[in-house]
Short mmCIF file of C-alpha atoms and ligand atoms in Angstrom, two decimals:
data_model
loop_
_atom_site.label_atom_id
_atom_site.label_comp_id
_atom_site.label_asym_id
_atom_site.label_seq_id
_atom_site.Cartn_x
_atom_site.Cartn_y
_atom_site.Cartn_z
CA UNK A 1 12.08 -13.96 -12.67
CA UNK A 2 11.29 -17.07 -15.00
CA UNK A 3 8.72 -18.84 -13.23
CA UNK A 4 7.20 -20.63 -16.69
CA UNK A 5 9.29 -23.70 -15.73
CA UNK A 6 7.25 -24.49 -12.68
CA UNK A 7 4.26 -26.92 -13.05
CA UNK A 8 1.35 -24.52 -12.61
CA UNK A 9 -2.61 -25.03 -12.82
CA UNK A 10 -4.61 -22.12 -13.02
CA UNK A 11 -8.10 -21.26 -10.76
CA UNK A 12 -8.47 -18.12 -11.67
CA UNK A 13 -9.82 -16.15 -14.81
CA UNK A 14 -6.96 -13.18 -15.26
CA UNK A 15 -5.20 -10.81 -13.23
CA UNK A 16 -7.27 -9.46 -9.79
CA UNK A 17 -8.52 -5.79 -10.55
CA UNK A 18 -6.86 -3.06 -8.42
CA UNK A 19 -9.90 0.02 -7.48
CA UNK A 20 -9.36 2.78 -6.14
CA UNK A 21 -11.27 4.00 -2.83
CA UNK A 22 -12.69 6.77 -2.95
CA UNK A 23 -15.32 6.74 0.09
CA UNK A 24 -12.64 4.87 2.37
CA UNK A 25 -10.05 7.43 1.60
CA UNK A 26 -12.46 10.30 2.50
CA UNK A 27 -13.73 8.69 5.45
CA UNK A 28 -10.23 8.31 6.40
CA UNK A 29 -9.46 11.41 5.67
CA UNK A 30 -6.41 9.96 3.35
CA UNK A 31 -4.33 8.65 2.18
CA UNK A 32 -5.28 7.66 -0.86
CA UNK A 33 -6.40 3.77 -0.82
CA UNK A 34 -6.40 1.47 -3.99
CA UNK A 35 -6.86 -2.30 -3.71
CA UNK A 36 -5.83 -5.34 -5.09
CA UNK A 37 -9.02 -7.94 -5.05
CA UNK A 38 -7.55 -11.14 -4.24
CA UNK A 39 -10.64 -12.06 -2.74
CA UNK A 40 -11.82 -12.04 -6.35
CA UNK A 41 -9.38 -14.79 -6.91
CA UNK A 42 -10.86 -18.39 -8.18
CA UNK A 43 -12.15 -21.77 -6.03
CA UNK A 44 -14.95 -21.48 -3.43
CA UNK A 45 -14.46 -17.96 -2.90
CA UNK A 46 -10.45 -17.59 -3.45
CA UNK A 47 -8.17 -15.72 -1.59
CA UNK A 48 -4.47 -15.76 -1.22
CA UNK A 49 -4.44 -19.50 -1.42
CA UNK A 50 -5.46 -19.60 -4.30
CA UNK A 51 -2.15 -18.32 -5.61
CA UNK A 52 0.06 -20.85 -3.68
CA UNK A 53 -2.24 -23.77 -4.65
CA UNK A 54 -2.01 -22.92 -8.17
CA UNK A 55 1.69 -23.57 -8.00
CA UNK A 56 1.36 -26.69 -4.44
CA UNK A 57 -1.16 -28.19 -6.92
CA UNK A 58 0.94 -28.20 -9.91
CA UNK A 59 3.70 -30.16 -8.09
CA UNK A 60 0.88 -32.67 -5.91
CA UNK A 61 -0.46 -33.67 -9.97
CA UNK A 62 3.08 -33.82 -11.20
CA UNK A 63 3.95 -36.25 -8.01
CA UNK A 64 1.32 -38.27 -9.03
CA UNK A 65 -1.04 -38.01 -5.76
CA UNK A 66 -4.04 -38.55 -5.23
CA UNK A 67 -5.07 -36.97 -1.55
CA UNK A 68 -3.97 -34.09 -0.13
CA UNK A 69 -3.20 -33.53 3.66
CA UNK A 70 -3.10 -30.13 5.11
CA UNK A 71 -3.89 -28.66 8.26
CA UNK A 72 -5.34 -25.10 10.08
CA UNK A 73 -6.85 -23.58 12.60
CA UNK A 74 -11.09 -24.63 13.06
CA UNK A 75 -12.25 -21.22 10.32
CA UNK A 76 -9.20 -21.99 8.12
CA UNK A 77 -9.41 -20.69 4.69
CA UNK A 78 -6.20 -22.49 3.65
CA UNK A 79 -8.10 -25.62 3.93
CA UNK A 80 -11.22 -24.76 2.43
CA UNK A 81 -9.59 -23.30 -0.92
CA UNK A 82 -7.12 -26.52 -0.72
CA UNK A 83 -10.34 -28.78 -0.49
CA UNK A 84 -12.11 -26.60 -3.27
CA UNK A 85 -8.76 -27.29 -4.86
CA UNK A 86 -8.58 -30.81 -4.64
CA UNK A 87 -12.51 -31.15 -5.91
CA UNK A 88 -11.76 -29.60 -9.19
CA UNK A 89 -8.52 -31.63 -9.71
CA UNK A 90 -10.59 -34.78 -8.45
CA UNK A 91 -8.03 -35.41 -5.57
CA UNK A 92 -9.48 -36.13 -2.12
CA UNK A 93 -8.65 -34.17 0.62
CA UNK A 94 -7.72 -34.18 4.58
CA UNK A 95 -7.46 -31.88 7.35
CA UNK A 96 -5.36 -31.72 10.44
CA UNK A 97 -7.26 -28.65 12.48
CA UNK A 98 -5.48 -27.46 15.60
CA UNK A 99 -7.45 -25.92 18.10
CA UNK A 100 -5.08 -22.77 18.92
CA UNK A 101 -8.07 -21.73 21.16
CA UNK A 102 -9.25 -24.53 23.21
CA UNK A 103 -12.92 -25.64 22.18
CA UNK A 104 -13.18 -23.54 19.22
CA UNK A 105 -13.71 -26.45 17.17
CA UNK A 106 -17.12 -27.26 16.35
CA UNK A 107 -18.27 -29.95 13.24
CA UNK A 108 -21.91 -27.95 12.55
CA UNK A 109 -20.37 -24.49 12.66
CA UNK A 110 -20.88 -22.03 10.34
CA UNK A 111 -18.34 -20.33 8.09
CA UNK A 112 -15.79 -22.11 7.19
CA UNK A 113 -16.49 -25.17 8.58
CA UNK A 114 -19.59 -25.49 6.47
CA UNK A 115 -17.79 -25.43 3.67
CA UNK A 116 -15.75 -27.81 4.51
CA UNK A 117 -18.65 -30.35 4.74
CA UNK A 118 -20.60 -29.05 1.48
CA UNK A 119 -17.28 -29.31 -0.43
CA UNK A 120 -16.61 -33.07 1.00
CA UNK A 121 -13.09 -33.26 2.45
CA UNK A 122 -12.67 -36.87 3.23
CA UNK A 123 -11.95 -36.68 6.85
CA UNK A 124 -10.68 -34.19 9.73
CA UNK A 125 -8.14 -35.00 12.60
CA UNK A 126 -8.74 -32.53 15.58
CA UNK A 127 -5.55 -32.00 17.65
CA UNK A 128 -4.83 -29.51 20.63
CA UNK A 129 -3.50 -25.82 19.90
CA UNK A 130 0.70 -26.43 20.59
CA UNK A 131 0.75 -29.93 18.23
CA UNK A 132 3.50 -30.80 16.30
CA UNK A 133 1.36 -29.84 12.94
CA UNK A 134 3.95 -31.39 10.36
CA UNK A 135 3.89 -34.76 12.77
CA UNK A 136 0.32 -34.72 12.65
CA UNK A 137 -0.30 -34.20 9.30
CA UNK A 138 2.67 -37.43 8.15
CA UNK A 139 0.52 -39.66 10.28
CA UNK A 140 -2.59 -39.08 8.12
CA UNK A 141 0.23 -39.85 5.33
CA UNK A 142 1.54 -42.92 6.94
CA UNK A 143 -2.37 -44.06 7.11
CA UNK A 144 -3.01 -43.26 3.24
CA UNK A 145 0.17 -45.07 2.37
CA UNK A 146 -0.82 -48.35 3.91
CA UNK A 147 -3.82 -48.31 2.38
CA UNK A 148 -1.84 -47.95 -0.98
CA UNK A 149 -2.90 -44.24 -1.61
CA UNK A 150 -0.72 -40.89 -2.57
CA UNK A 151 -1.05 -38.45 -0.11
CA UNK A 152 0.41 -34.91 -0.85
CA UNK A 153 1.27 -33.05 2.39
CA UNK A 154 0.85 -29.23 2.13
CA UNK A 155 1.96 -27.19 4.91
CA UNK A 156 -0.07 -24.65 7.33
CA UNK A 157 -0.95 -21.67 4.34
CA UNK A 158 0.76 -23.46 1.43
CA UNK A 159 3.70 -21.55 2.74
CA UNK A 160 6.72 -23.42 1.72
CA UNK A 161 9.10 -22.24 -1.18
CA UNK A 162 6.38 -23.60 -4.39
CA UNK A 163 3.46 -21.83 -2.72
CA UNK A 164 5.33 -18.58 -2.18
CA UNK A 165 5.77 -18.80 -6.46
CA UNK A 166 2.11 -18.04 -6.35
CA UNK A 167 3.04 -14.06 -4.73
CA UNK A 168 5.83 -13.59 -6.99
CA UNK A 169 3.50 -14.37 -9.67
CA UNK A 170 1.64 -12.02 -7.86
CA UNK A 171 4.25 -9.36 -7.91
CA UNK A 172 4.99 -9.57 -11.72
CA UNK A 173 0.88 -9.22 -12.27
CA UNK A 174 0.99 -6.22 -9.75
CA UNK A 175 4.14 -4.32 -12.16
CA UNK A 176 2.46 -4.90 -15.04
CA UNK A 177 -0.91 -2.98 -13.94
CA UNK A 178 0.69 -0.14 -12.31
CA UNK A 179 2.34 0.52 -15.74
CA UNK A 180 -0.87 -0.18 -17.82
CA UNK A 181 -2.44 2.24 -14.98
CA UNK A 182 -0.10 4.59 -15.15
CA UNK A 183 -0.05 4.54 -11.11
CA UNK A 184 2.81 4.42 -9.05
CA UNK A 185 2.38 3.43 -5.46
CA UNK A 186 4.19 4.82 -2.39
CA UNK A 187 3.04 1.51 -0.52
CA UNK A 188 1.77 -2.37 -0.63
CA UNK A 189 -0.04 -3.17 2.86
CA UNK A 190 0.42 -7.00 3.10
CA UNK A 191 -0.87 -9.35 5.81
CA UNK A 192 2.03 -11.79 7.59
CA UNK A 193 0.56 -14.83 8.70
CA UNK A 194 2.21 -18.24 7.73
CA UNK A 195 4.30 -15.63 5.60
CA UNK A 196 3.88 -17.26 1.93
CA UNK A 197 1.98 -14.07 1.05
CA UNK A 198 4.22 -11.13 2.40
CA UNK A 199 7.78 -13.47 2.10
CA UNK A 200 6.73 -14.09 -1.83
CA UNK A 201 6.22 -10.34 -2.37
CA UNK A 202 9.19 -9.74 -0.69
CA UNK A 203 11.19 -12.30 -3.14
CA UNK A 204 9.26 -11.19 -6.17
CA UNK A 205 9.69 -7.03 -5.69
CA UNK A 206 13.48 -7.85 -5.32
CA UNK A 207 13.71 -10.07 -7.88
CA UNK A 208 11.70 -7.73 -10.03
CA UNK A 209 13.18 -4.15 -8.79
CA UNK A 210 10.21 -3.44 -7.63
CA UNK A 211 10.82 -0.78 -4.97
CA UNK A 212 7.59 -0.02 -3.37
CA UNK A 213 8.25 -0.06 0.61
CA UNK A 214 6.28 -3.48 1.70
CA UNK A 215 4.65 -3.40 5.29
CA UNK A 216 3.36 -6.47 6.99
CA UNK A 217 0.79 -6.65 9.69
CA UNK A 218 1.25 -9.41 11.33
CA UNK A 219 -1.81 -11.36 12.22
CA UNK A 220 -0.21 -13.70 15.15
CA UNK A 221 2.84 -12.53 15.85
CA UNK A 222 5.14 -9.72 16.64
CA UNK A 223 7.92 -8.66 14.05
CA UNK A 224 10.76 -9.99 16.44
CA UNK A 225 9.04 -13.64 15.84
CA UNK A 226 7.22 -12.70 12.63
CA UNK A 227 9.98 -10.90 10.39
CA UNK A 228 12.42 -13.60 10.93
CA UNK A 229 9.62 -16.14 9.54
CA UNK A 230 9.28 -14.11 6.54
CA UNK A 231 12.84 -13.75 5.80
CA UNK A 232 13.00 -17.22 5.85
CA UNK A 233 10.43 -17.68 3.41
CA UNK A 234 11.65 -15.46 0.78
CA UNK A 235 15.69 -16.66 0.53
CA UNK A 236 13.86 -20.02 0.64
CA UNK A 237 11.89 -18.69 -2.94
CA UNK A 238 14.84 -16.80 -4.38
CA UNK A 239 16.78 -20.28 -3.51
CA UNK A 240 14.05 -22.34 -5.56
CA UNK A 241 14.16 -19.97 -8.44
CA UNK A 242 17.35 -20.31 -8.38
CA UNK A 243 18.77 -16.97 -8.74
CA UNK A 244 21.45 -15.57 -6.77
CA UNK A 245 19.97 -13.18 -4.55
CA UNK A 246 20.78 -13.14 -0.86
CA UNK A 247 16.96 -11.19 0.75
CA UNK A 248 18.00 -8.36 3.17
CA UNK A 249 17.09 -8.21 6.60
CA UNK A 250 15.74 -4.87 5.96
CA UNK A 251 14.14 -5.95 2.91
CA UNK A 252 11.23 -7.34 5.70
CA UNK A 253 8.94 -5.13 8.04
CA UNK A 254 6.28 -5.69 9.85
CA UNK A 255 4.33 -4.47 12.49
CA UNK A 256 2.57 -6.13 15.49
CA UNK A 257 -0.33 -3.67 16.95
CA UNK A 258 -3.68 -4.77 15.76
CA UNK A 259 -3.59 -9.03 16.09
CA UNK A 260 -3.72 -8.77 19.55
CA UNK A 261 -5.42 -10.71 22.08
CA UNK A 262 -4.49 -13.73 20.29
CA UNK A 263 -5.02 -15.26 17.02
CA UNK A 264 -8.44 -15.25 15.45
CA UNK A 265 -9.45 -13.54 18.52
CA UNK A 266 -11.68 -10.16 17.56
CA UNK A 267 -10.53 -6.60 18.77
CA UNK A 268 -12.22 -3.31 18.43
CA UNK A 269 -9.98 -2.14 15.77
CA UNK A 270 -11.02 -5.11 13.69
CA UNK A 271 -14.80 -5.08 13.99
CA UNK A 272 -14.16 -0.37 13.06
CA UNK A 273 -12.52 -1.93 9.66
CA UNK A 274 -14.65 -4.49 8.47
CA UNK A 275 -18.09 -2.06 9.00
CA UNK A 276 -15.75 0.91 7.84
CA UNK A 277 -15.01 -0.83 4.23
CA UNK A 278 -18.16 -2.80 4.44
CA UNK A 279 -19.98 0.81 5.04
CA UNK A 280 -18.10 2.85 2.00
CA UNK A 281 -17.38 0.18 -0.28
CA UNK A 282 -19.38 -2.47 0.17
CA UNK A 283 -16.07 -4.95 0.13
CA UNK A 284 -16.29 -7.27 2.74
CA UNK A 285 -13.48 -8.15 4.80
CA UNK A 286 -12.82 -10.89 7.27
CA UNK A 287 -12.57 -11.20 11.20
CA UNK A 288 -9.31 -13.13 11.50
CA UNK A 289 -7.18 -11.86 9.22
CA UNK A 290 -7.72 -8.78 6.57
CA UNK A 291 -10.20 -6.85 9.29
CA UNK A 292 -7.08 -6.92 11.43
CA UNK A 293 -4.59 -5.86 8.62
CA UNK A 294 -6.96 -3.11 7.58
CA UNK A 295 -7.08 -2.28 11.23
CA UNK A 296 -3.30 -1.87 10.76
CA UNK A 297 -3.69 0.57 7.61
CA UNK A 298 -6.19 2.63 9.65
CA UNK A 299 -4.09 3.09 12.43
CA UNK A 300 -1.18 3.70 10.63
CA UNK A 301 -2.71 6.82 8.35
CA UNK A 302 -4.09 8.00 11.73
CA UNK A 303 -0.75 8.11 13.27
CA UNK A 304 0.76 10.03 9.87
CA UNK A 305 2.82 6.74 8.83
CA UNK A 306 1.12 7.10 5.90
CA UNK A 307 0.74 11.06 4.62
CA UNK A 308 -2.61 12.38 3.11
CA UNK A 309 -0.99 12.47 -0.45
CA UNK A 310 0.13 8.98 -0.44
CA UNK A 311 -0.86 5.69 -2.68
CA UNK A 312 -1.66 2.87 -0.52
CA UNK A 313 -2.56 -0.26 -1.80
CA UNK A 314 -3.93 -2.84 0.13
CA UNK A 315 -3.98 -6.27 -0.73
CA UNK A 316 -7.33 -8.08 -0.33
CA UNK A 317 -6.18 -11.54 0.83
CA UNK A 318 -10.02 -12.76 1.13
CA UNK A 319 -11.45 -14.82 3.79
CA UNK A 320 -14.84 -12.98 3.90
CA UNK A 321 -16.32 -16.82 4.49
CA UNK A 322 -15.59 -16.42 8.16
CA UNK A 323 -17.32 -13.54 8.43
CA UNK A 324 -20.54 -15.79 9.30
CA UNK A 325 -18.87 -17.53 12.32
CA UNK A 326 -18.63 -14.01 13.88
CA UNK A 327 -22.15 -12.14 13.02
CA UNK A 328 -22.71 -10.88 16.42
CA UNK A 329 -19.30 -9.85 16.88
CA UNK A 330 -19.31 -7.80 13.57
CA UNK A 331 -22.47 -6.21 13.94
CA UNK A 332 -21.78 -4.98 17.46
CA UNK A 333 -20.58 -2.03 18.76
CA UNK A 334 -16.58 -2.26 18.70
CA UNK A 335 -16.14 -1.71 21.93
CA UNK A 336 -17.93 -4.34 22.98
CA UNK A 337 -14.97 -6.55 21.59
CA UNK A 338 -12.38 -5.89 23.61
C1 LIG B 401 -3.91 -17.16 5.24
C2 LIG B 401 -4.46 -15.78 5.14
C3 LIG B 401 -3.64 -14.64 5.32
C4 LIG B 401 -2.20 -14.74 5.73
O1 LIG B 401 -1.38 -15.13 4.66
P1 LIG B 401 -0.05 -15.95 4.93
O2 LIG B 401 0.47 -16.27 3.60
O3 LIG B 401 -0.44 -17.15 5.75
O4 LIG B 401 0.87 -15.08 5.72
C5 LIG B 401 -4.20 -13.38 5.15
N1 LIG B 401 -5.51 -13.24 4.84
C6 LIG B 401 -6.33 -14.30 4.68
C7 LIG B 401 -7.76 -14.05 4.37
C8 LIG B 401 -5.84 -15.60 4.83
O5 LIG B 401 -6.67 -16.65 4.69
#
């Protein structure tokens, strides 16, 4: 897939390093567990969006803008890697948050939030959890545009067809090490949030024949709403690339068991992963989303989904900046956070 002739800036230095685990996997008692390091990625620490914005950002500069609007929950790292973003291009930057969990949303918190005041975003709407986000985020537009300034709307993740480039990208970077390692994989563990992440891979392993079996963990949603989403996202890459590839329904899985109570809401299974990795490896992950996706790799080597023998790679999608709004949490017993 020829992505070369899509505007692209790039926040990162080379490809993120894949490691194997070797104190995980023993502590797990397999299967073997590499990693991908996208938390290694560039901006203010990256993540995932880092990918999508490298592509988002390429078409806000080529549209000529000059703010960018996005929107997330109150510990979004979408926004704070779009703001980081928008500092090193010299754009300004604004935030629609949505309070998904009523009074969650606090200006001096930690975490996230404190980045978003040391990096400078410009200004932050507050709206309740159920808003119209896309609605919300046009009327900060309308208000730039009267006062004669270029807003850039990006949506919730930077998942929309030109942020999903940024995990096919990802796909074609992931190929070429496994070759250069030598290592096949019997697996890619993938988050499925806004889907950008798991819907590009999906796009970019089919467009590259790529035939590693994918599996989502869905991080707010079940696969009957969360698989559909994903879908959606990939024809909608495969339809910007242009090439003639209709995605299969089975071409998307996911599962649903470890986001549970709710969104950004800790669970016992996340708080055993993050001190698990953070306990072998020293990697830290994050409360909201990759402790939860982790969670999902743990449980599904205990339940023999994945066999002893197997490869498993997990993608780091970062977010370890979050970790700080949830210190107690973390550090507790995991039963206590139920
Ligand atoms: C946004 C995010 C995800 C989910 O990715 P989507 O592309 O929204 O599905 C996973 N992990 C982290 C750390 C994130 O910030």
């Amino acid at each position: 897939m020829d992505l070369s002739r899509f505007p692209r800036r790039r926040y990162s230095q080379g490809p993120s390093p894949i490691e194997f685990l070797p104190n995980f996997t023993e502590a797990l008692g397999g299967p073997r567990v590499w990693i991908k390091r996208d938390d290694m990625l560039g901006l203010t620490p990256g993540g995932n969006k880092t990918r999508k914005l490298e592509f988002l950002m390429g078409d806000a500069l080529a549209a000529g803008a000059d703010t960018l609007v996005t929107c997330g929950a109150p510990q979004s790292n979408h926004c704070r890697i779009t703001l980081a973003a928008a500092v090193k291009e010299g754009l300004k930057c604004r935030f629609v948050i949505e309070e998904r969990v009523p009074g969650s949303y606090h200006p001096d918190a930690t975490g996230n939030n404190f980045m978003f005041r040391l990096l400078g975003v410009e200004a932050i709407t507050v709206v309740p959890g159920g808003t119209n986000m896309a609605q919300a985020m046009e009327h900060v537009a309308q208000e730039l545009r009267a006062a004669g300034r270029k807003p850039y709307i990006i949506p919730g993740g930077g998942s929309n067809a030109i942020g999903g480039l940024g995990y096919v990208a990802c796909a074609q970077e992931l190929q070429q090490q496994l070759l250069e390692m030598g290592q096949p994989m019997d697996y890619v563990v993938v988050g499925s949030g806004s889907s950008g992440t798991h819907g590009g891979l999906v796009a970019g392993f089919l467009g590259n024949n790529i035939h590693i079996p994918l599996v989502g963990v869905g991080v707010s949603r079940d696969p009957a709403d969360q698989d559909p989403l994903v879908l959606k996202e990939a024809q909608a890459i495969m339809d910007l690339l242009g090439v003639n590839i209709q995605v299969p329904r089975e071409a998307v899985l996911s599962f649903g068991d470890w986001w549970r109570p709710k969104y950004s809401v800790p669970n016992p299974a996340m708080v055993e992963a993050v001190q698990m990795l953070a306990r072998t490896e020293a990697i830290l992950l994050d409360p909201v989303y990759t402790g939860k996706i982790m969670a999902g790799l743990i449980g599904l080597s205990r339940k023999g989904y994945f066999k002893p023998q197997d490869n498993v790679l997990f993608l780091h999608t970062g977010g370890a900046t979050a970790l700080h709004a949830y210190e107690s949490v973390v550090l507790g017993d995991p039963a206590a956070a139920a």
